[in-house]
């Protein structure tokens, strides 16, 4: 792939599925176990903060027991040696990309391992729980919430993402259903920018038809194969 210099990779819950982290919309997924309206909106947090904080405390603890899988490791290998621009835009709030060794990672939906103070707006690294209303390390107020982008809230660093898409030669989407915007619209943005597009997913996503190429199977197989291809001089 000698004509490819700059790459944007979008990842979703499917890349962490083989690490034992539930996806959202697959059979038995999170949104079958919990109603989005109860745990993933600002209104839910205002209505029943205990329910919301307990939900994210449970998730935060769970992801710290999980390990990166070969898909995360392959992207970390690519990130380590790719000479051109590369940005891994993840919708995931786990830290498995970073634990695999990747550094060019952007969490557009936030991260479990931060707490966000609604009093002083500071985000602090956080591995424990929030249900007991601990004080903010920066201002001392008991006003911490999960640093997660809830439905109805604006994802992070959208300008940086669109800037990377404008410079890209290739857009790759891994393990996402294409159900949630604005991430689900990136493939159309890439099409409009005449950027080549590739889908790597267990099954066709909702936006599969918009990709130049789509490969279906487990990420732990598809991603290392694709990275090997890209790295062939
Ligand atoms: N390998 C590759 N793809 C997989 C695997 C796997 N092992 N397992 C599941 N998938 C695919 C599924 O086929 C599905 O298309 O991953 C996708 C997961 O889709 P969702 O559960 O909808 O997760 P995601 O697309 O990341 O959700 C987007 O929605 O709930 C919100 O903010 C949350 O970031 C999340 C956003």
PDB file of C-alpha atoms and ligand atoms in Angstrom:
ATOM      1  CA  UNK A   1       0.000   0.000   0.000  1.00  0.00           C
ATOM      2  CA  UNK A   2       2.709   2.446  -1.055  1.00  0.00           C
ATOM      3  CA  UNK A   3       0.201   5.267  -1.799  1.00  0.00           C
ATOM      4  CA  UNK A   4      -1.113   5.294   1.778  1.00  0.00           C
ATOM      5  CA  UNK A   5       0.611   7.819   4.067  1.00  0.00           C
ATOM      6  CA  UNK A   6      -1.989   9.093   6.540  1.00  0.00           C
ATOM      7  CA  UNK A   7      -4.450   6.772   8.278  1.00  0.00           C
ATOM      8  CA  UNK A   8      -7.464   7.322  10.552  1.00  0.00           C
ATOM      9  CA  UNK A   9      -8.732   4.233  12.413  1.00  0.00           C
ATOM     10  CA  UNK A  10     -12.121   4.307  14.163  1.00  0.00           C
ATOM     11  CA  UNK A  11     -12.648   1.607  16.789  1.00  0.00           C
ATOM     12  CA  UNK A  12     -15.753   0.554  18.687  1.00  0.00           C
ATOM     13  CA  UNK A  13     -16.817  -1.951  21.318  1.00  0.00           C
ATOM     14  CA  UNK A  14     -16.240  -4.869  18.950  1.00  0.00           C
ATOM     15  CA  UNK A  15     -12.445  -4.484  19.207  1.00  0.00           C
ATOM     16  CA  UNK A  16     -12.654  -5.099  22.965  1.00  0.00           C
ATOM     17  CA  UNK A  17     -15.237  -7.900  22.794  1.00  0.00           C
ATOM     18  CA  UNK A  18     -12.583 -10.630  22.675  1.00  0.00           C
ATOM     19  CA  UNK A  19     -11.011  -9.117  25.794  1.00  0.00           C
ATOM     20  CA  UNK A  20     -14.252  -9.947  27.599  1.00  0.00           C
ATOM     21  CA  UNK A  21     -15.796  -6.454  27.597  1.00  0.00           C
ATOM     22  CA  UNK A  22     -19.479  -6.461  26.642  1.00  0.00           C
ATOM     23  CA  UNK A  23     -20.457  -4.593  23.514  1.00  0.00           C
ATOM     24  CA  UNK A  24     -23.588  -2.426  23.591  1.00  0.00           C
ATOM     25  CA  UNK A  25     -25.951  -3.780  20.932  1.00  0.00           C
ATOM     26  CA  UNK A  26     -24.961  -7.410  20.340  1.00  0.00           C
ATOM     27  CA  UNK A  27     -27.054 -10.221  21.862  1.00  0.00           C
ATOM     28  CA  UNK A  28     -26.825  -9.907  25.665  1.00  0.00           C
ATOM     29  CA  UNK A  29     -25.037  -6.578  25.231  1.00  0.00           C
ATOM     30  CA  UNK A  30     -25.105  -3.704  27.725  1.00  0.00           C
ATOM     31  CA  UNK A  31     -28.147  -1.989  26.269  1.00  0.00           C
ATOM     32  CA  UNK A  32     -30.110  -5.231  26.739  1.00  0.00           C
ATOM     33  CA  UNK A  33     -29.089  -5.314  30.378  1.00  0.00           C
ATOM     34  CA  UNK A  34     -29.674  -1.606  31.093  1.00  0.00           C
ATOM     35  CA  UNK A  35     -31.924   1.085  29.588  1.00  0.00           C
ATOM     36  CA  UNK A  36     -29.837   3.851  27.991  1.00  0.00           C
ATOM     37  CA  UNK A  37     -32.293   6.368  29.473  1.00  0.00           C
ATOM     38  CA  UNK A  38     -31.481   5.069  32.976  1.00  0.00           C
ATOM     39  CA  UNK A  39     -27.682   5.170  32.860  1.00  0.00           C
ATOM     40  CA  UNK A  40     -26.277   7.061  29.868  1.00  0.00           C
ATOM     41  CA  UNK A  41     -27.920  10.517  29.717  1.00  0.00           C
ATOM     42  CA  UNK A  42     -27.439  13.725  31.743  1.00  0.00           C
ATOM     43  CA  UNK A  43     -31.127  13.498  32.621  1.00  0.00           C
ATOM     44  CA  UNK A  44     -30.610  10.018  34.109  1.00  0.00           C
ATOM     45  CA  UNK A  45     -27.729  11.355  36.222  1.00  0.00           C
ATOM     46  CA  UNK A  46     -29.880  14.223  37.499  1.00  0.00           C
ATOM     47  CA  UNK A  47     -32.803  11.866  38.202  1.00  0.00           C
ATOM     48  CA  UNK A  48     -30.937   8.966  39.895  1.00  0.00           C
ATOM     49  CA  UNK A  49     -27.204   9.663  40.363  1.00  0.00           C
ATOM     50  CA  UNK A  50     -26.705   6.542  42.519  1.00  0.00           C
ATOM     51  CA  UNK A  51     -27.923   4.248  39.736  1.00  0.00           C
ATOM     52  CA  UNK A  52     -25.633   5.946  37.208  1.00  0.00           C
ATOM     53  CA  UNK A  53     -22.572   6.101  39.475  1.00  0.00           C
ATOM     54  CA  UNK A  54     -23.000   2.437  40.486  1.00  0.00           C
ATOM     55  CA  UNK A  55     -23.260   1.428  36.811  1.00  0.00           C
ATOM     56  CA  UNK A  56     -19.983   3.182  35.882  1.00  0.00           C
ATOM     57  CA  UNK A  57     -18.228   2.102  39.087  1.00  0.00           C
ATOM     58  CA  UNK A  58     -18.996  -1.502  38.084  1.00  0.00           C
ATOM     59  CA  UNK A  59     -17.712  -0.915  34.517  1.00  0.00           C
ATOM     60  CA  UNK A  60     -14.611   0.922  35.711  1.00  0.00           C
ATOM     61  CA  UNK A  61     -13.688  -1.960  37.999  1.00  0.00           C
ATOM     62  CA  UNK A  62     -14.444  -4.595  35.340  1.00  0.00           C
ATOM     63  CA  UNK A  63     -12.243  -3.093  32.607  1.00  0.00           C
ATOM     64  CA  UNK A  64      -9.240  -3.000  34.921  1.00  0.00           C
ATOM     65  CA  UNK A  65      -9.414  -6.820  35.070  1.00  0.00           C
ATOM     66  CA  UNK A  66      -9.296  -7.175  31.270  1.00  0.00           C
ATOM     67  CA  UNK A  67      -6.307  -7.431  28.949  1.00  0.00           C
ATOM     68  CA  UNK A  68      -5.694  -6.152  25.414  1.00  0.00           C
ATOM     69  CA  UNK A  69      -6.189  -8.725  22.636  1.00  0.00           C
ATOM     70  CA  UNK A  70      -4.290  -9.305  19.338  1.00  0.00           C
ATOM     71  CA  UNK A  71      -6.335  -6.571  17.611  1.00  0.00           C
ATOM     72  CA  UNK A  72      -5.216  -3.934  20.131  1.00  0.00           C
ATOM     73  CA  UNK A  73      -1.653  -5.261  19.961  1.00  0.00           C
ATOM     74  CA  UNK A  74      -1.569  -5.095  16.153  1.00  0.00           C
ATOM     75  CA  UNK A  75      -2.734  -1.461  16.144  1.00  0.00           C
ATOM     76  CA  UNK A  76      -0.113  -0.628  18.783  1.00  0.00           C
ATOM     77  CA  UNK A  77       2.549  -2.216  16.567  1.00  0.00           C
ATOM     78  CA  UNK A  78       1.326  -0.132  13.605  1.00  0.00           C
ATOM     79  CA  UNK A  79       1.290   3.015  15.757  1.00  0.00           C
ATOM     80  CA  UNK A  80       4.846   2.310  16.871  1.00  0.00           C
ATOM     81  CA  UNK A  81       6.382   2.090  13.403  1.00  0.00           C
ATOM     82  CA  UNK A  82       4.033   3.904  10.999  1.00  0.00           C
ATOM     83  CA  UNK A  83       6.011   6.855   9.512  1.00  0.00           C
ATOM     84  CA  UNK A  84       2.982   8.783   8.301  1.00  0.00           C
ATOM     85  CA  UNK A  85       0.137  10.372  10.269  1.00  0.00           C
ATOM     86  CA  UNK A  86      -1.953   7.899  12.220  1.00  0.00           C
ATOM     87  CA  UNK A  87      -4.839   8.526  14.592  1.00  0.00           C
ATOM     88  CA  UNK A  88      -6.786   5.860  16.455  1.00  0.00           C
ATOM     89  CA  UNK A  89     -10.163   7.466  17.191  1.00  0.00           C
ATOM     90  CA  UNK A  90     -11.863   5.215  19.708  1.00  0.00           C
ATOM     91  CA  UNK A  91     -15.458   5.305  20.879  1.00  0.00           C
ATOM     92  CA  UNK A  92     -14.368   2.986  23.690  1.00  0.00           C
ATOM     93  CA  UNK A  93     -13.912   4.207  27.241  1.00  0.00           C
ATOM     94  CA  UNK A  94     -11.536   1.382  28.209  1.00  0.00           C
ATOM     95  CA  UNK A  95      -7.748   1.844  28.126  1.00  0.00           C
ATOM     96  CA  UNK A  96      -6.869  -1.313  26.184  1.00  0.00           C
ATOM     97  CA  UNK A  97      -5.367   0.577  23.219  1.00  0.00           C
ATOM     98  CA  UNK A  98      -2.958   2.349  25.553  1.00  0.00           C
ATOM     99  CA  UNK A  99      -2.241  -0.786  27.582  1.00  0.00           C
ATOM    100  CA  UNK A 100      -1.319  -2.531  24.324  1.00  0.00           C
ATOM    101  CA  UNK A 101       1.209   0.282  23.766  1.00  0.00           C
ATOM    102  CA  UNK A 102      -0.592   2.645  21.384  1.00  0.00           C
ATOM    103  CA  UNK A 103      -0.069   6.383  21.954  1.00  0.00           C
ATOM    104  CA  UNK A 104      -1.750   8.116  18.990  1.00  0.00           C
ATOM    105  CA  UNK A 105      -5.197   7.480  20.532  1.00  0.00           C
ATOM    106  CA  UNK A 106      -8.151   9.872  20.914  1.00  0.00           C
ATOM    107  CA  UNK A 107     -11.107   8.932  23.155  1.00  0.00           C
ATOM    108  CA  UNK A 108     -14.051  10.698  21.545  1.00  0.00           C
ATOM    109  CA  UNK A 109     -16.559   9.348  24.131  1.00  0.00           C
ATOM    110  CA  UNK A 110     -14.370   9.873  27.192  1.00  0.00           C
ATOM    111  CA  UNK A 111     -12.661   7.358  29.454  1.00  0.00           C
ATOM    112  CA  UNK A 112     -13.562   5.249  32.480  1.00  0.00           C
ATOM    113  CA  UNK A 113     -10.254   6.051  34.151  1.00  0.00           C
ATOM    114  CA  UNK A 114     -10.976   9.751  34.676  1.00  0.00           C
ATOM    115  CA  UNK A 115     -13.397  11.514  36.994  1.00  0.00           C
ATOM    116  CA  UNK A 116     -14.739  14.870  35.843  1.00  0.00           C
ATOM    117  CA  UNK A 117     -15.509  17.587  38.374  1.00  0.00           C
ATOM    118  CA  UNK A 118     -18.689  19.504  37.547  1.00  0.00           C
ATOM    119  CA  UNK A 119     -17.606  22.275  39.956  1.00  0.00           C
ATOM    120  CA  UNK A 120     -14.103  23.119  38.659  1.00  0.00           C
ATOM    121  CA  UNK A 121     -14.259  21.255  35.297  1.00  0.00           C
ATOM    122  CA  UNK A 122     -10.975  19.415  35.998  1.00  0.00           C
ATOM    123  CA  UNK A 123     -10.588  15.789  34.874  1.00  0.00           C
ATOM    124  CA  UNK A 124      -8.568  13.682  37.312  1.00  0.00           C
ATOM    125  CA  UNK A 125      -7.187  10.137  36.831  1.00  0.00           C
ATOM    126  CA  UNK A 126      -9.553   7.814  38.726  1.00  0.00           C
ATOM    127  CA  UNK A 127      -9.478   4.057  39.331  1.00  0.00           C
ATOM    128  CA  UNK A 128     -11.786   3.769  42.344  1.00  0.00           C
ATOM    129  CA  UNK A 129     -15.501   4.363  42.828  1.00  0.00           C
ATOM    130  CA  UNK A 130     -17.624   7.539  42.789  1.00  0.00           C
ATOM    131  CA  UNK A 131     -20.771   6.291  44.564  1.00  0.00           C
ATOM    132  CA  UNK A 132     -19.514   7.513  47.951  1.00  0.00           C
ATOM    133  CA  UNK A 133     -19.158  11.074  46.477  1.00  0.00           C
ATOM    134  CA  UNK A 134     -15.422  11.558  47.019  1.00  0.00           C
ATOM    135  CA  UNK A 135     -13.870  15.039  46.884  1.00  0.00           C
ATOM    136  CA  UNK A 136     -12.387  16.403  43.696  1.00  0.00           C
ATOM    137  CA  UNK A 137      -8.542  16.201  43.919  1.00  0.00           C
ATOM    138  CA  UNK A 138      -8.350  19.689  42.341  1.00  0.00           C
ATOM    139  CA  UNK A 139     -11.006  21.754  44.188  1.00  0.00           C
ATOM    140  CA  UNK A 140     -12.194  19.546  47.042  1.00  0.00           C
ATOM    141  CA  UNK A 141     -15.861  19.727  45.999  1.00  0.00           C
ATOM    142  CA  UNK A 142     -17.940  16.506  45.994  1.00  0.00           C
ATOM    143  CA  UNK A 143     -19.053  17.088  42.417  1.00  0.00           C
ATOM    144  CA  UNK A 144     -17.417  14.280  40.459  1.00  0.00           C
ATOM    145  CA  UNK A 145     -19.108  12.452  37.584  1.00  0.00           C
ATOM    146  CA  UNK A 146     -17.819   9.790  35.151  1.00  0.00           C
ATOM    147  CA  UNK A 147     -15.813  11.330  32.265  1.00  0.00           C
ATOM    148  CA  UNK A 148     -18.098   9.654  29.746  1.00  0.00           C
ATOM    149  CA  UNK A 149     -19.889  11.392  26.840  1.00  0.00           C
ATOM    150  CA  UNK A 150     -23.536  10.578  27.412  1.00  0.00           C
ATOM    151  CA  UNK A 151     -26.283  10.595  24.794  1.00  0.00           C
ATOM    152  CA  UNK A 152     -27.166  14.199  24.006  1.00  0.00           C
ATOM    153  CA  UNK A 153     -23.666  15.436  24.900  1.00  0.00           C
ATOM    154  CA  UNK A 154     -20.992  16.568  22.425  1.00  0.00           C
ATOM    155  CA  UNK A 155     -18.161  14.068  21.721  1.00  0.00           C
ATOM    156  CA  UNK A 156     -14.610  15.257  22.389  1.00  0.00           C
ATOM    157  CA  UNK A 157     -12.088  16.736  19.944  1.00  0.00           C
ATOM    158  CA  UNK A 158     -14.335  16.698  16.881  1.00  0.00           C
ATOM    159  CA  UNK A 159     -12.233  19.376  15.151  1.00  0.00           C
ATOM    160  CA  UNK A 160      -9.094  17.250  15.543  1.00  0.00           C
ATOM    161  CA  UNK A 161     -10.916  14.212  14.153  1.00  0.00           C
ATOM    162  CA  UNK A 162     -12.209  16.081  11.094  1.00  0.00           C
ATOM    163  CA  UNK A 163      -8.738  17.579  10.562  1.00  0.00           C
ATOM    164  CA  UNK A 164      -7.215  14.092  10.527  1.00  0.00           C
ATOM    165  CA  UNK A 165      -9.901  12.870   8.092  1.00  0.00           C
ATOM    166  CA  UNK A 166      -9.147  15.786   5.755  1.00  0.00           C
ATOM    167  CA  UNK A 167      -5.450  14.711   5.697  1.00  0.00           C
ATOM    168  CA  UNK A 168      -6.139  10.992   5.458  1.00  0.00           C
ATOM    169  CA  UNK A 169      -5.525   8.603   2.563  1.00  0.00           C
ATOM    170  CA  UNK A 170      -7.247   5.715   4.326  1.00  0.00           C
ATOM    171  CA  UNK A 171     -10.113   5.425   6.859  1.00  0.00           C
ATOM    172  CA  UNK A 172     -10.515   2.085   8.624  1.00  0.00           C
ATOM    173  CA  UNK A 173     -13.453   1.197  10.891  1.00  0.00           C
ATOM    174  CA  UNK A 174     -13.041  -1.679  13.383  1.00  0.00           C
ATOM    175  CA  UNK A 175     -15.711  -3.274  15.593  1.00  0.00           C
ATOM    176  CA  UNK A 176     -18.479  -0.698  15.451  1.00  0.00           C
ATOM    177  CA  UNK A 177     -22.148  -1.096  14.478  1.00  0.00           C
ATOM    178  CA  UNK A 178     -22.463   2.325  12.850  1.00  0.00           C
ATOM    179  CA  UNK A 179     -25.490   3.011  15.027  1.00  0.00           C
ATOM    180  CA  UNK A 180     -24.259   6.156  16.774  1.00  0.00           C
ATOM    181  CA  UNK A 181     -23.476   9.555  15.211  1.00  0.00           C
ATOM    182  CA  UNK A 182     -21.265  11.461  14.668  1.00  0.00           C
ATOM    183  CA  UNK A 183     -18.875   8.431  14.525  1.00  0.00           C
ATOM    184  CA  UNK A 184     -21.234   6.528  12.216  1.00  0.00           C
ATOM    185  CA  UNK A 185     -20.981   9.405   9.720  1.00  0.00           C
ATOM    186  CA  UNK A 186     -17.172   9.396   9.391  1.00  0.00           C
ATOM    187  CA  UNK A 187     -17.285   6.918   6.508  1.00  0.00           C
ATOM    188  CA  UNK A 188     -19.482   9.313   4.510  1.00  0.00           C
ATOM    189  CA  UNK A 189     -17.202  12.215   5.390  1.00  0.00           C
ATOM    190  CA  UNK A 190     -14.290  10.100   4.132  1.00  0.00           C
ATOM    191  CA  UNK A 191     -16.165   9.255   0.929  1.00  0.00           C
ATOM    192  CA  UNK A 192     -16.806  12.938   0.305  1.00  0.00           C
ATOM    193  CA  UNK A 193     -13.084  13.625   0.827  1.00  0.00           C
ATOM    194  CA  UNK A 194     -12.205  10.782  -1.604  1.00  0.00           C
ATOM    195  CA  UNK A 195     -10.413   8.921   1.195  1.00  0.00           C
ATOM    196  CA  UNK A 196     -10.246   5.134   0.726  1.00  0.00           C
ATOM    197  CA  UNK A 197     -12.424   3.284   3.287  1.00  0.00           C
ATOM    198  CA  UNK A 198     -12.228  -0.202   4.827  1.00  0.00           C
ATOM    199  CA  UNK A 199     -14.534  -1.915   7.333  1.00  0.00           C
ATOM    200  CA  UNK A 200     -13.237  -4.690   9.637  1.00  0.00           C
ATOM    201  CA  UNK A 201     -16.194  -6.037  11.629  1.00  0.00           C
ATOM    202  CA  UNK A 202     -17.697  -9.312  12.823  1.00  0.00           C
ATOM    203  CA  UNK A 203     -20.710  -8.712  10.554  1.00  0.00           C
ATOM    204  CA  UNK A 204     -21.835  -5.946   8.174  1.00  0.00           C
ATOM    205  CA  UNK A 205     -22.412  -2.738  10.139  1.00  0.00           C
ATOM    206  CA  UNK A 206     -25.322  -0.374   9.462  1.00  0.00           C
ATOM    207  CA  UNK A 207     -22.996   1.685   7.223  1.00  0.00           C
ATOM    208  CA  UNK A 208     -21.277  -1.256   5.538  1.00  0.00           C
ATOM    209  CA  UNK A 209     -22.511  -0.278   2.080  1.00  0.00           C
ATOM    210  CA  UNK A 210     -20.607   2.993   2.213  1.00  0.00           C
ATOM    211  CA  UNK A 211     -17.196   1.340   2.514  1.00  0.00           C
ATOM    212  CA  UNK A 212     -14.979   0.695  -0.525  1.00  0.00           C
ATOM    213  CA  UNK A 213     -14.081  -2.657   1.051  1.00  0.00           C
ATOM    214  CA  UNK A 214     -15.506  -4.659   3.958  1.00  0.00           C
ATOM    215  CA  UNK A 215     -14.031  -7.735   5.620  1.00  0.00           C
ATOM    216  CA  UNK A 216     -16.043  -9.655   8.186  1.00  0.00           C
ATOM    217  CA  UNK A 217     -14.747 -11.788  11.033  1.00  0.00           C
ATOM    218  CA  UNK A 218     -13.266 -11.425  14.527  1.00  0.00           C
ATOM    219  CA  UNK A 219     -11.075  -8.359  15.062  1.00  0.00           C
ATOM    220  CA  UNK A 220      -8.344 -10.504  16.650  1.00  0.00           C
ATOM    221  CA  UNK A 221      -7.852 -12.099  13.202  1.00  0.00           C
ATOM    222  CA  UNK A 222      -8.774  -9.315  10.748  1.00  0.00           C
ATOM    223  CA  UNK A 223      -6.757  -6.507  12.348  1.00  0.00           C
ATOM    224  CA  UNK A 224      -3.352  -8.286  12.590  1.00  0.00           C
ATOM    225  CA  UNK A 225      -3.824  -9.495   8.965  1.00  0.00           C
ATOM    226  CA  UNK A 226      -4.589  -5.969   7.771  1.00  0.00           C
ATOM    227  CA  UNK A 227      -1.665  -4.461   9.727  1.00  0.00           C
ATOM    228  CA  UNK A 228       0.712  -7.005   8.160  1.00  0.00           C
ATOM    229  CA  UNK A 229      -0.570  -5.978   4.718  1.00  0.00           C
ATOM    230  CA  UNK A 230      -0.151  -2.271   5.403  1.00  0.00           C
ATOM    231  CA  UNK A 231       3.382  -2.743   6.678  1.00  0.00           C
ATOM    232  CA  UNK A 232       4.562  -4.644   3.572  1.00  0.00           C
ATOM    233  CA  UNK A 233       7.026  -2.147   1.962  1.00  0.00           C
TER     234      UNK A 233
HETATM  235  N1  LIG B   1     -14.636  -8.554  16.254  1.00  0.00           N
HETATM  236  C1  LIG B   1     -15.070  -7.568  15.400  1.00  0.00           C
HETATM  237  N2  LIG B   1     -16.274  -6.942  15.526  1.00  0.00           N
HETATM  238  C2  LIG B   1     -17.062  -7.355  16.552  1.00  0.00           C
HETATM  239  C3  LIG B   1     -16.680  -8.380  17.454  1.00  0.00           C
HETATM  240  C4  LIG B   1     -15.408  -8.987  17.268  1.00  0.00           C
HETATM  241  N3  LIG B   1     -14.967  -9.942  18.061  1.00  0.00           N
HETATM  242  N4  LIG B   1     -17.707  -8.579  18.346  1.00  0.00           N
HETATM  243  C5  LIG B   1     -18.691  -7.701  17.998  1.00  0.00           C
HETATM  244  N5  LIG B   1     -18.303  -6.981  16.905  1.00  0.00           N
HETATM  245  C6  LIG B   1     -19.049  -5.915  16.212  1.00  0.00           C
HETATM  246  C7  LIG B   1     -20.546  -6.160  16.161  1.00  0.00           C
HETATM  247  O1  LIG B   1     -20.893  -6.888  15.011  1.00  0.00           O
HETATM  248  C8  LIG B   1     -21.098  -4.729  16.129  1.00  0.00           C
HETATM  249  O2  LIG B   1     -21.204  -4.280  14.784  1.00  0.00           O
HETATM  250  O3  LIG B   1     -18.875  -4.740  16.963  1.00  0.00           O
HETATM  251  C9  LIG B   1     -20.017  -3.908  16.844  1.00  0.00           C
HETATM  252  C10 LIG B   1     -20.408  -3.411  18.246  1.00  0.00           C
HETATM  253  O4  LIG B   1     -21.449  -2.498  18.093  1.00  0.00           O
HETATM  254  P1  LIG B   1     -22.054  -1.716  19.365  1.00  0.00           P
HETATM  255  O5  LIG B   1     -22.306  -2.666  20.449  1.00  0.00           O
HETATM  256  O6  LIG B   1     -23.182  -0.908  18.831  1.00  0.00           O
HETATM  257  O7  LIG B   1     -20.852  -0.788  19.853  1.00  0.00           O
HETATM  258  P2  LIG B   1     -20.312   0.595  19.225  1.00  0.00           P
HETATM  259  O8  LIG B   1     -20.523   0.640  17.751  1.00  0.00           O
HETATM  260  O9  LIG B   1     -18.949   0.807  19.709  1.00  0.00           O
HETATM  261  O10 LIG B   1     -21.312   1.659  19.918  1.00  0.00           O
HETATM  262  C11 LIG B   1     -21.135   3.013  19.631  1.00  0.00           C
HETATM  263  O11 LIG B   1     -22.779   3.629  21.258  1.00  0.00           O
HETATM  264  O12 LIG B   1     -23.637   2.994  23.238  1.00  0.00           O
HETATM  265  C12 LIG B   1     -22.902   3.965  22.637  1.00  0.00           C
HETATM  266  O13 LIG B   1     -21.222   5.427  23.445  1.00  0.00           O
HETATM  267  C13 LIG B   1     -21.505   4.080  23.216  1.00  0.00           C
HETATM  268  O14 LIG B   1     -19.371   4.194  22.073  1.00  0.00           O
HETATM  269  C14 LIG B   1     -20.626   3.559  22.084  1.00  0.00           C
HETATM  270  C15 LIG B   1     -21.446   3.859  20.848  1.00  0.00           C
END
